Short mmCIF file of C-alpha atoms in Angstrom, two decimals:
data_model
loop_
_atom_site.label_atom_id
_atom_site.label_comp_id
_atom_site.label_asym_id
_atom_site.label_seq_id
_atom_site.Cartn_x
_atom_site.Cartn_y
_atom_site.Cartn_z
CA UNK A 1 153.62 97.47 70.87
CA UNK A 2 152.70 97.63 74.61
CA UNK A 3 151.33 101.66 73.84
CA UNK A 4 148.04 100.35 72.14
CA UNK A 5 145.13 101.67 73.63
CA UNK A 6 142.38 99.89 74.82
CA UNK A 7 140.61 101.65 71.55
CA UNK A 8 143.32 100.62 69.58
CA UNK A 9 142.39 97.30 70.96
CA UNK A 10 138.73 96.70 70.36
CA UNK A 11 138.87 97.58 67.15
CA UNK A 12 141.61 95.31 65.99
CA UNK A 13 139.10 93.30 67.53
CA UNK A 14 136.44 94.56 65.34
CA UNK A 15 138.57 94.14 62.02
CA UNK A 16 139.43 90.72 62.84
CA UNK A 17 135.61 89.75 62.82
CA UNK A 18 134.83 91.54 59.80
CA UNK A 19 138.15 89.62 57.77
CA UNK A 20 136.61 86.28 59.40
CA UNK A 21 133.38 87.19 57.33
CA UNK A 22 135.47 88.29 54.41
CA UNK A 23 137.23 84.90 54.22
CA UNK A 24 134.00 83.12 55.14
CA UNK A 25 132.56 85.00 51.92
CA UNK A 26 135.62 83.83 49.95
CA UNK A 27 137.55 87.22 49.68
CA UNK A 28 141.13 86.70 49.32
CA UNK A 29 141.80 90.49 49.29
CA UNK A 30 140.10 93.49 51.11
CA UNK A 31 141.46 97.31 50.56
CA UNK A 32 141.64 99.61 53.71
CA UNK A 33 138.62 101.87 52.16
CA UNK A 34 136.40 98.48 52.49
CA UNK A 35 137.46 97.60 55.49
CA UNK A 36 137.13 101.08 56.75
CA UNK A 37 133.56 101.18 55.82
CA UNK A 38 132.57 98.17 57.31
CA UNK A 39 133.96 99.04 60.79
CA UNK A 40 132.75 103.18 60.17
CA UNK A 41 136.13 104.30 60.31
CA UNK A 42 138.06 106.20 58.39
CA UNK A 43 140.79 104.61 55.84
CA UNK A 44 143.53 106.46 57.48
CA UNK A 45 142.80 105.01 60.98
CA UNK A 46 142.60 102.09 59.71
CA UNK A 47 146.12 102.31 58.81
CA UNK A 48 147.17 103.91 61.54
CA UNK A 49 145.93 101.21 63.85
CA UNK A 50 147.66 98.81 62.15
CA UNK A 51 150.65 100.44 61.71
CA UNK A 52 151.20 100.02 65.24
CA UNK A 53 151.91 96.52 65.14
CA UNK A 54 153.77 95.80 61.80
CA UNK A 55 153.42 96.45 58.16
CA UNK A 56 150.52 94.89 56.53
CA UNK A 57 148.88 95.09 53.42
CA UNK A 58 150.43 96.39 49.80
CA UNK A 59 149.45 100.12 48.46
CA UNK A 60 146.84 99.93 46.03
CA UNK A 61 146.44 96.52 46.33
CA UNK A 62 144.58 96.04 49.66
CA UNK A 63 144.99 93.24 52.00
CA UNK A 64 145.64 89.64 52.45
CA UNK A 65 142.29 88.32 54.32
CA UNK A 66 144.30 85.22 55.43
CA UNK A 67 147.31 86.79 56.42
CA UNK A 68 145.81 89.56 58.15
CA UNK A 69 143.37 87.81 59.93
CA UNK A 70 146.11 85.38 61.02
CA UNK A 71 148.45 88.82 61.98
CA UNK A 72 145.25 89.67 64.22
CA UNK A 73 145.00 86.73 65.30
CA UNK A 74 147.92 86.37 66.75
CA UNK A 75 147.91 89.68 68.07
CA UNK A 76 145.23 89.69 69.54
CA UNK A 77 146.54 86.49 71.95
CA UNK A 78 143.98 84.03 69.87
CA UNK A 79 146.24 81.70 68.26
CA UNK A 80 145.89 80.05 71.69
CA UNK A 81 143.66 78.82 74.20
CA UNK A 82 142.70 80.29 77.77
CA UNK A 83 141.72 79.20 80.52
CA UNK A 84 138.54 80.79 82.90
CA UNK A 85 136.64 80.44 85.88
CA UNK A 86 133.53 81.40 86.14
CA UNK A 87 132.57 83.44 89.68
CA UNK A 88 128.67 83.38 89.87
CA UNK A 89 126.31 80.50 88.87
CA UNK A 90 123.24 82.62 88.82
CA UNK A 91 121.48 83.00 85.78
CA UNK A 92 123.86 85.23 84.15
CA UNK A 93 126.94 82.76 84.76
CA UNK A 94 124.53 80.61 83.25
CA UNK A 95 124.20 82.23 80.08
CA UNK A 96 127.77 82.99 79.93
CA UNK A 97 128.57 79.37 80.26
CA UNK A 98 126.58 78.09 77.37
CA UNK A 99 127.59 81.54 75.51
CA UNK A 100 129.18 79.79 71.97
CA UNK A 101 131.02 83.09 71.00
CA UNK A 102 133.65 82.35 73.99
CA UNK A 103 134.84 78.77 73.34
CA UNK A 104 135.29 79.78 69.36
CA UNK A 105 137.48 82.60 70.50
CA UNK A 106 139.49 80.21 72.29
CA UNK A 107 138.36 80.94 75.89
CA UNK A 108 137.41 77.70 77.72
CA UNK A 109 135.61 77.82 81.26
CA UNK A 110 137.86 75.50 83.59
CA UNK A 111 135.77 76.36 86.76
CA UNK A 112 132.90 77.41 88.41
CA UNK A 113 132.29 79.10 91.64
CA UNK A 114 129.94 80.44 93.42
CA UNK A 115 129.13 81.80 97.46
CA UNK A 116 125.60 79.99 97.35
CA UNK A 117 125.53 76.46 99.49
CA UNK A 118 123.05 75.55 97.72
CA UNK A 119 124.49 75.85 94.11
CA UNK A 120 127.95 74.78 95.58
CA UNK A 121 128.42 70.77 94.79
CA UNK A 122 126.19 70.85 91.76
CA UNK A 123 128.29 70.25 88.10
CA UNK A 124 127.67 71.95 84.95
CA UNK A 125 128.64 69.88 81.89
CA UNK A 126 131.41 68.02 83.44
CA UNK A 127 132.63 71.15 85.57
CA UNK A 128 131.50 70.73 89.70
CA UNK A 129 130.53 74.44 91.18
CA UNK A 130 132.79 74.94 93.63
CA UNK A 131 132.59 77.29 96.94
CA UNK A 132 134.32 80.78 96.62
CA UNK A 133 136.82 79.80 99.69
CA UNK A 134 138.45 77.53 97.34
CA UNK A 135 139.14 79.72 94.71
CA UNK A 136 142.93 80.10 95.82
CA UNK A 137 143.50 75.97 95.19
CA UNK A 138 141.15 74.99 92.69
CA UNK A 139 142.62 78.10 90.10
CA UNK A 140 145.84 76.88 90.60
CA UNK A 141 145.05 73.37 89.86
CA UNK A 142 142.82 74.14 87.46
CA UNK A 143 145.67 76.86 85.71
CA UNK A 144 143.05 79.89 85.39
CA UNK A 145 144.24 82.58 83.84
CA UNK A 146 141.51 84.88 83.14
CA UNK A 147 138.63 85.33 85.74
CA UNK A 148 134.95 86.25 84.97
CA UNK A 149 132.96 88.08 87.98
CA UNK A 150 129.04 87.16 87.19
CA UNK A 151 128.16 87.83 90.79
CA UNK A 152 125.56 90.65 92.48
CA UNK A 153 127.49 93.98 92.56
CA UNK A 154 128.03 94.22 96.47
CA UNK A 155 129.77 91.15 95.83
CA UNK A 156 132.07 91.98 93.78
CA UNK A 157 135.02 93.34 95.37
CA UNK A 158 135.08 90.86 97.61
CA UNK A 159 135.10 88.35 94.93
CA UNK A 160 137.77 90.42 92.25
CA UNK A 161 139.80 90.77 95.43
CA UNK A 162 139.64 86.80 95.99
CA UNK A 163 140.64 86.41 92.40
CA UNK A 164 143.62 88.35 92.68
CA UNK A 165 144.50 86.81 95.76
CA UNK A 166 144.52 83.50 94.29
CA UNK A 167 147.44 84.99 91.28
CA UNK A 168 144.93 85.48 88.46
CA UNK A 169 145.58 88.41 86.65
CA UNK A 170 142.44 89.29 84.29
CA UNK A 171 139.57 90.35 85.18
CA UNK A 172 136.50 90.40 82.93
CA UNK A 173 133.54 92.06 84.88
CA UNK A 174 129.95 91.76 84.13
CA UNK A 175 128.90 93.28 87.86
CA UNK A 176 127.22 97.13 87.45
CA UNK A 177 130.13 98.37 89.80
CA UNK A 178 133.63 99.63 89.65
CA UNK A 179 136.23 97.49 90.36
CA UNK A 180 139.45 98.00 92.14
CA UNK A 181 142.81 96.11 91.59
CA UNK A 182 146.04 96.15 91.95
CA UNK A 183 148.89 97.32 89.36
CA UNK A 184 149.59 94.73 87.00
CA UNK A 185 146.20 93.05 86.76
CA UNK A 186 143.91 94.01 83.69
CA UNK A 187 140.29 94.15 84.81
CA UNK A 188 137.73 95.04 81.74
CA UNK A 189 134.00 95.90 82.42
CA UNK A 190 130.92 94.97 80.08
CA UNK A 191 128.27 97.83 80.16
CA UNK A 192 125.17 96.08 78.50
CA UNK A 193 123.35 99.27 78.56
CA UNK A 194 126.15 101.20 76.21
CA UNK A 195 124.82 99.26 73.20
CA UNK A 196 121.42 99.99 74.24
CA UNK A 197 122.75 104.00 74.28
CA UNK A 198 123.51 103.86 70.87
CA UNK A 199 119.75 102.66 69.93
CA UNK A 200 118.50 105.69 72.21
CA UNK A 201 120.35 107.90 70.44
CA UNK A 202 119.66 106.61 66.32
CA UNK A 203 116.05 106.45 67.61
CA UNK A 204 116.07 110.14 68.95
CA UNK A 205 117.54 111.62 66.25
CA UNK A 206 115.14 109.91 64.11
CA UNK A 207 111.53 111.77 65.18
CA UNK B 1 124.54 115.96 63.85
CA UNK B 2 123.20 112.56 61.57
CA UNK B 3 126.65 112.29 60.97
CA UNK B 4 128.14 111.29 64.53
CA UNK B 5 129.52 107.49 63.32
CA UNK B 6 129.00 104.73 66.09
CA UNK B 7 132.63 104.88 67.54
CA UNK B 8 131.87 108.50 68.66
CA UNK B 9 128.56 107.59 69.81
CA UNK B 10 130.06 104.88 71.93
CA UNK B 11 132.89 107.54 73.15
CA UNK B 12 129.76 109.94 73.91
CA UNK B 13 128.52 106.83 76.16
CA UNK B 14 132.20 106.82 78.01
CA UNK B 15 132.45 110.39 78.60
CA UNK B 16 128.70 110.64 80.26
CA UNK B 17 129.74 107.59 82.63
CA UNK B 18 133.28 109.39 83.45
CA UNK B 19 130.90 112.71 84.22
CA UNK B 20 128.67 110.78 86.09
CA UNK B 21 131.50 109.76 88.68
CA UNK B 22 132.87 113.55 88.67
CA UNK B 23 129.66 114.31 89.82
CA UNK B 24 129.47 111.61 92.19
CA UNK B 25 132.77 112.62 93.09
CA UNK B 26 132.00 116.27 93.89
CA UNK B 27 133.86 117.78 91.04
CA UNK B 28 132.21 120.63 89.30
CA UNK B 29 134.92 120.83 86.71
CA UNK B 30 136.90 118.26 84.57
CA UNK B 31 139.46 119.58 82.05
CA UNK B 32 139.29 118.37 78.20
CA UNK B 33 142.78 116.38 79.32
CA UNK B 34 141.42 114.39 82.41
CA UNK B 35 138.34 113.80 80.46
CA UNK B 36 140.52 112.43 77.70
CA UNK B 37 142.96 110.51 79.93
CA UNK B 38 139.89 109.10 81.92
CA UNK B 39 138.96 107.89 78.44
CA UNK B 40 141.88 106.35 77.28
CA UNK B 41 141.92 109.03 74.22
CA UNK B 42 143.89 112.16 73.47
CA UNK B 43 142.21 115.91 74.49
CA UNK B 44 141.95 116.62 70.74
CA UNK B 45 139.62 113.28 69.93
CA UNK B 46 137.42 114.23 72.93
CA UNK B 47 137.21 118.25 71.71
CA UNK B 48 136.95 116.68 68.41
CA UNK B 49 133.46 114.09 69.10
CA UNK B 50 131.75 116.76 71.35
CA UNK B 51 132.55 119.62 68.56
CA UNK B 52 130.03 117.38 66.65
CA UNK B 53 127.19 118.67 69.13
CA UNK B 54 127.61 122.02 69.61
CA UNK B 55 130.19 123.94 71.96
CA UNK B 56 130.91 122.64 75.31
CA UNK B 57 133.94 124.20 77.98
CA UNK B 58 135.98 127.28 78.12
CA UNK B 59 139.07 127.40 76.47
CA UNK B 60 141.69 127.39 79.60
CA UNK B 61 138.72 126.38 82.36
CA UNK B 62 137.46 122.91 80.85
CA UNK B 63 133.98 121.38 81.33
CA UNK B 64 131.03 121.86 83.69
CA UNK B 65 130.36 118.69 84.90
CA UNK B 66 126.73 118.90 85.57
CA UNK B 67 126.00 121.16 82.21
CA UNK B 68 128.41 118.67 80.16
CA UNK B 69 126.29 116.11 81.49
CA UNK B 70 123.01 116.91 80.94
CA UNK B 71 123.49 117.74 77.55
CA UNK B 72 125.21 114.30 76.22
CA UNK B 73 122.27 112.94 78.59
CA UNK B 74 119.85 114.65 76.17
CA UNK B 75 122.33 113.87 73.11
CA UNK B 76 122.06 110.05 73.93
CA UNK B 77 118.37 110.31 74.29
CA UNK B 78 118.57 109.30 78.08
CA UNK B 79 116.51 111.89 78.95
CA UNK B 80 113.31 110.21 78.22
CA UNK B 81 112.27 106.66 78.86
CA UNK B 82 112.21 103.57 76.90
CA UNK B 83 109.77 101.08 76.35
CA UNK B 84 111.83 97.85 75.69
CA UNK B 85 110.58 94.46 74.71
CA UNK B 86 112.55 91.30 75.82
CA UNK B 87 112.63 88.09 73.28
CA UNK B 88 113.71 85.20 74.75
CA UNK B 89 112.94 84.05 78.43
CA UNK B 90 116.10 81.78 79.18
CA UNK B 91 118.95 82.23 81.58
CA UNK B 92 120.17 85.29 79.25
CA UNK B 93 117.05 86.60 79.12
CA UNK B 94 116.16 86.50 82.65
CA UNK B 95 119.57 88.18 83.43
CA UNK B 96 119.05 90.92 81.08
CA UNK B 97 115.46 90.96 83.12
CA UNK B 98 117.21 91.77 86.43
CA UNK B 99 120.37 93.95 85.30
CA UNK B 100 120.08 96.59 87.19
CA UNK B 101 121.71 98.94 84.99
CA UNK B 102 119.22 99.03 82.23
CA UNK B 103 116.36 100.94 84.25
CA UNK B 104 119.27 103.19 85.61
CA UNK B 105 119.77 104.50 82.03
CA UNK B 106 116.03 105.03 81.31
CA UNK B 107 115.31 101.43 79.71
CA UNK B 108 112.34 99.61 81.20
CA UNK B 109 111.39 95.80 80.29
CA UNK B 110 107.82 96.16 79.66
CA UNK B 111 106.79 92.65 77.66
CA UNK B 112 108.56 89.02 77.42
CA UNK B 113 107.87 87.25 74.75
CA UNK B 114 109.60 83.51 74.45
CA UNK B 115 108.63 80.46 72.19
CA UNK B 116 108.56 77.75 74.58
CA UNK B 117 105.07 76.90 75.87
CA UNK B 118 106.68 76.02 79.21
CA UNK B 119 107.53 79.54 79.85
CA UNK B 120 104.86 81.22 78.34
CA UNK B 121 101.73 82.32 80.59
CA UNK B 122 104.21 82.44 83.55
CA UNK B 123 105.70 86.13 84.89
CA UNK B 124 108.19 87.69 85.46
CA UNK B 125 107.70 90.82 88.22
CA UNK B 126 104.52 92.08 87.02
CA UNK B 127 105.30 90.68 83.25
CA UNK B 128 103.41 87.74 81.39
CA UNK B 129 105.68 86.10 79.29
CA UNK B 130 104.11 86.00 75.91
CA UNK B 131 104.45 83.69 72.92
CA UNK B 132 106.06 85.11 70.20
CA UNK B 133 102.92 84.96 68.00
CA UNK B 134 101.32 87.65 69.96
CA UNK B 135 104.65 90.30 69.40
CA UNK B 136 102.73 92.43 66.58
CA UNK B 137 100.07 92.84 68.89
CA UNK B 138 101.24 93.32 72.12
CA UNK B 139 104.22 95.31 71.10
CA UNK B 140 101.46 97.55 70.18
CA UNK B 141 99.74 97.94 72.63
CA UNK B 142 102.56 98.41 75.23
CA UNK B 143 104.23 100.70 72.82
CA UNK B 144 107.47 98.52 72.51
CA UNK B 145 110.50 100.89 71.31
CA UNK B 146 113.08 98.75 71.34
CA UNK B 147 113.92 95.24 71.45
CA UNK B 148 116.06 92.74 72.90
CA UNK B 149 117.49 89.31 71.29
CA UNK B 150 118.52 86.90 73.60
CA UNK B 151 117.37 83.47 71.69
CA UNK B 152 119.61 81.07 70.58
CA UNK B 153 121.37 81.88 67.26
CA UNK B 154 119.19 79.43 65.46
CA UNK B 155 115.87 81.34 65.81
CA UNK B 156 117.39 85.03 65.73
CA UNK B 157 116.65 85.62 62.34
CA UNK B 158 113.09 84.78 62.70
CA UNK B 159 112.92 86.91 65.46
CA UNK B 160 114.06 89.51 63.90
CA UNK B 161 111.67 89.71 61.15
CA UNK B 162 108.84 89.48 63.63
CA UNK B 163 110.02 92.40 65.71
CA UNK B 164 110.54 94.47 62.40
CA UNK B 165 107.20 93.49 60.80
CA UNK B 166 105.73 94.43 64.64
CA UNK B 167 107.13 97.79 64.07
CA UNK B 168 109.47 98.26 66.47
CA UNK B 169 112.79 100.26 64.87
CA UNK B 170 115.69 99.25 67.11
CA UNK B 171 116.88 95.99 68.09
CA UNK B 172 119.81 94.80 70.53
CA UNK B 173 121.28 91.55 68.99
CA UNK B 174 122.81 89.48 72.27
CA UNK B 175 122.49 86.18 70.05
CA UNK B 176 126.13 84.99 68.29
CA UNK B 177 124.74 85.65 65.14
CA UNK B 178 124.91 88.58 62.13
CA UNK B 179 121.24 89.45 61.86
CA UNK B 180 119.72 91.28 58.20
CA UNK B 181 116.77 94.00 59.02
CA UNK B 182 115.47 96.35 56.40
CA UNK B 183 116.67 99.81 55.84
CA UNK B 184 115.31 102.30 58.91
CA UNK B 185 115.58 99.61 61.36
CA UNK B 186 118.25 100.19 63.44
CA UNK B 187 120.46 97.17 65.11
CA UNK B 188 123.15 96.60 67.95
CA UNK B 189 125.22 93.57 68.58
CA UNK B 190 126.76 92.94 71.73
CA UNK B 191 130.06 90.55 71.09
CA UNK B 192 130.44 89.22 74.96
CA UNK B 193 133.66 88.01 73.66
CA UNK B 194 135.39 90.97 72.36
CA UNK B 195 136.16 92.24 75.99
CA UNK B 196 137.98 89.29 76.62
CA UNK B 197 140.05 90.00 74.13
CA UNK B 198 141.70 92.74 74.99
CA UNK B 199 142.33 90.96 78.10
CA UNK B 200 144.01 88.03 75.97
CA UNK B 201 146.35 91.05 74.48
CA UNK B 202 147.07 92.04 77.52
CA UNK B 203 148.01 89.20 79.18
CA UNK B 204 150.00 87.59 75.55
CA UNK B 205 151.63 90.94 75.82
CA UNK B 206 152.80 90.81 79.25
CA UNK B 207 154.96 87.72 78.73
#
């Protein structure tokens, strides 16, 4: 279970999206070849994926939406909530604080930080920005397990190194810059411009 | 070469980055493995997505950096630039305006179009922000390529139609919502959320 890859991962991610919209259409059953198709992958790795984590779905007879989705789910660490600071109240934290798709996943934002005096003391929604020097106390009052860096990229380190200083250990990383951590803390970086890669290339290939 | 689905598109978009710090690095030569462990994804898948290209390394000696480089460059279509329109001038919006790693890849924000009269008329950099009446026309004369959501779910649909009926071809979803374009169009979602997940099954895991 532990030797999924971070591939592995995202697209477990992917299939439990596309069986939300399959229950949300009222599909009780979906076959590996559809859901295959829908995520452009092949049937087989379909399988294969899933096979790492139990036995799901009947031959020829497809899959259970509920049950699967639940599996997932479950898998996935979503049958519960989490709890996340917020390091940056610039206009990205900003968007990612009114963001809906994290609160339906179950990821709630418990605090806010930021290094900025003049941001510091302000509250968004009921939740008072707080300076990065207390990051240590307020996390541990606050229970943060997950920690989202929405700060300038020569801030950064500083600020993952704060985090993992104050016993949080997950990282989610919007800053354009590599990160370094120790062992046993899972840091994961968003590249907005890969999506925008993906365009390039359909639209290249295209003249 | 059509054929290339989005996963290995995406994988094309990891490798390039992993190049980019060999290069950075100093290292003229990465090996199909280290490429592949860098990635998270056996030697064979790696040989397997760049086989879809053409034929890169020699057997026994692995990959020129700079050569292997250059060439996905060209594959991804980063080796031009890209005229990109923004839609929607809030907090998301204005952070997509300053992340710095768009222009890196060859994307520049050339029009801002929003549908609040507050914002419109005011600029950004150099940039009026337009109303969104005006897309067809300005899109056209800045010759928009691509565009970017980043309205609130509730008007993304709309948006979308006027982006497609302004003739622009590829679109970057950021809004929480599953957007319909017509066939030739070509669209991108980015799910914020799904990179927190795999830090939920990390840290579910590690219990």
């Amino acid at each position: 279970m532990q030797s999924a890859s971070d591939s592995t991962v995202r697209r477990l991610s992917a299939y439990f999206r596309i069986l939300e919209e399959a229950r949300a259409a009222g599909n009780d059953v979906l076959s590996s070849a559809h859901l295959a198709a829908r995520a452009g992958l092949t049937p087989a790795q379909v399988r294969k994926d899933l096979s790492c984590f139990g036995s799901f779905g009947k031959r020829g007879r497809g899959y259970d939406v509920a049950e699967l989705r639940e599996e997932i789910r479950r898998i996935l660490g979503l049958d519960r909530a989490w709890r996340v600071a917020l390091v940056g109240a610039g206009h990205l934290g900003s968007a990612l604080f009114s963001y809906k798709g994290f609160e339906k996943q179950g990821f709630s934002i418990v605090a806010i930080f930021d290094q900025d005096d003049r941001l510091v003391g302000r509250s968004w929604g009921e939740i008072p920005i707080r300076p990065m020097k207390e990051f240590g106390r307020v996390a541990g009052e606050t229970r943060v397990e997950i920690a989202i860096i929405a700060t300038p990229a020569e801030a950064a380190q500083a600020v993952a190194d704060a985090i993992v200083a104050g016993g949080v250990r997950g990282i989610l990383n919007f800053s354009p810059r590599q990160l370094f951590v120790a062992e046993g803390v899972w840091i994961r970086n968003v590249d907005m411009a890969i999506e925008l890669e993906s365009l390039s290339f359909a639209l290249a290939r295209r003249r």
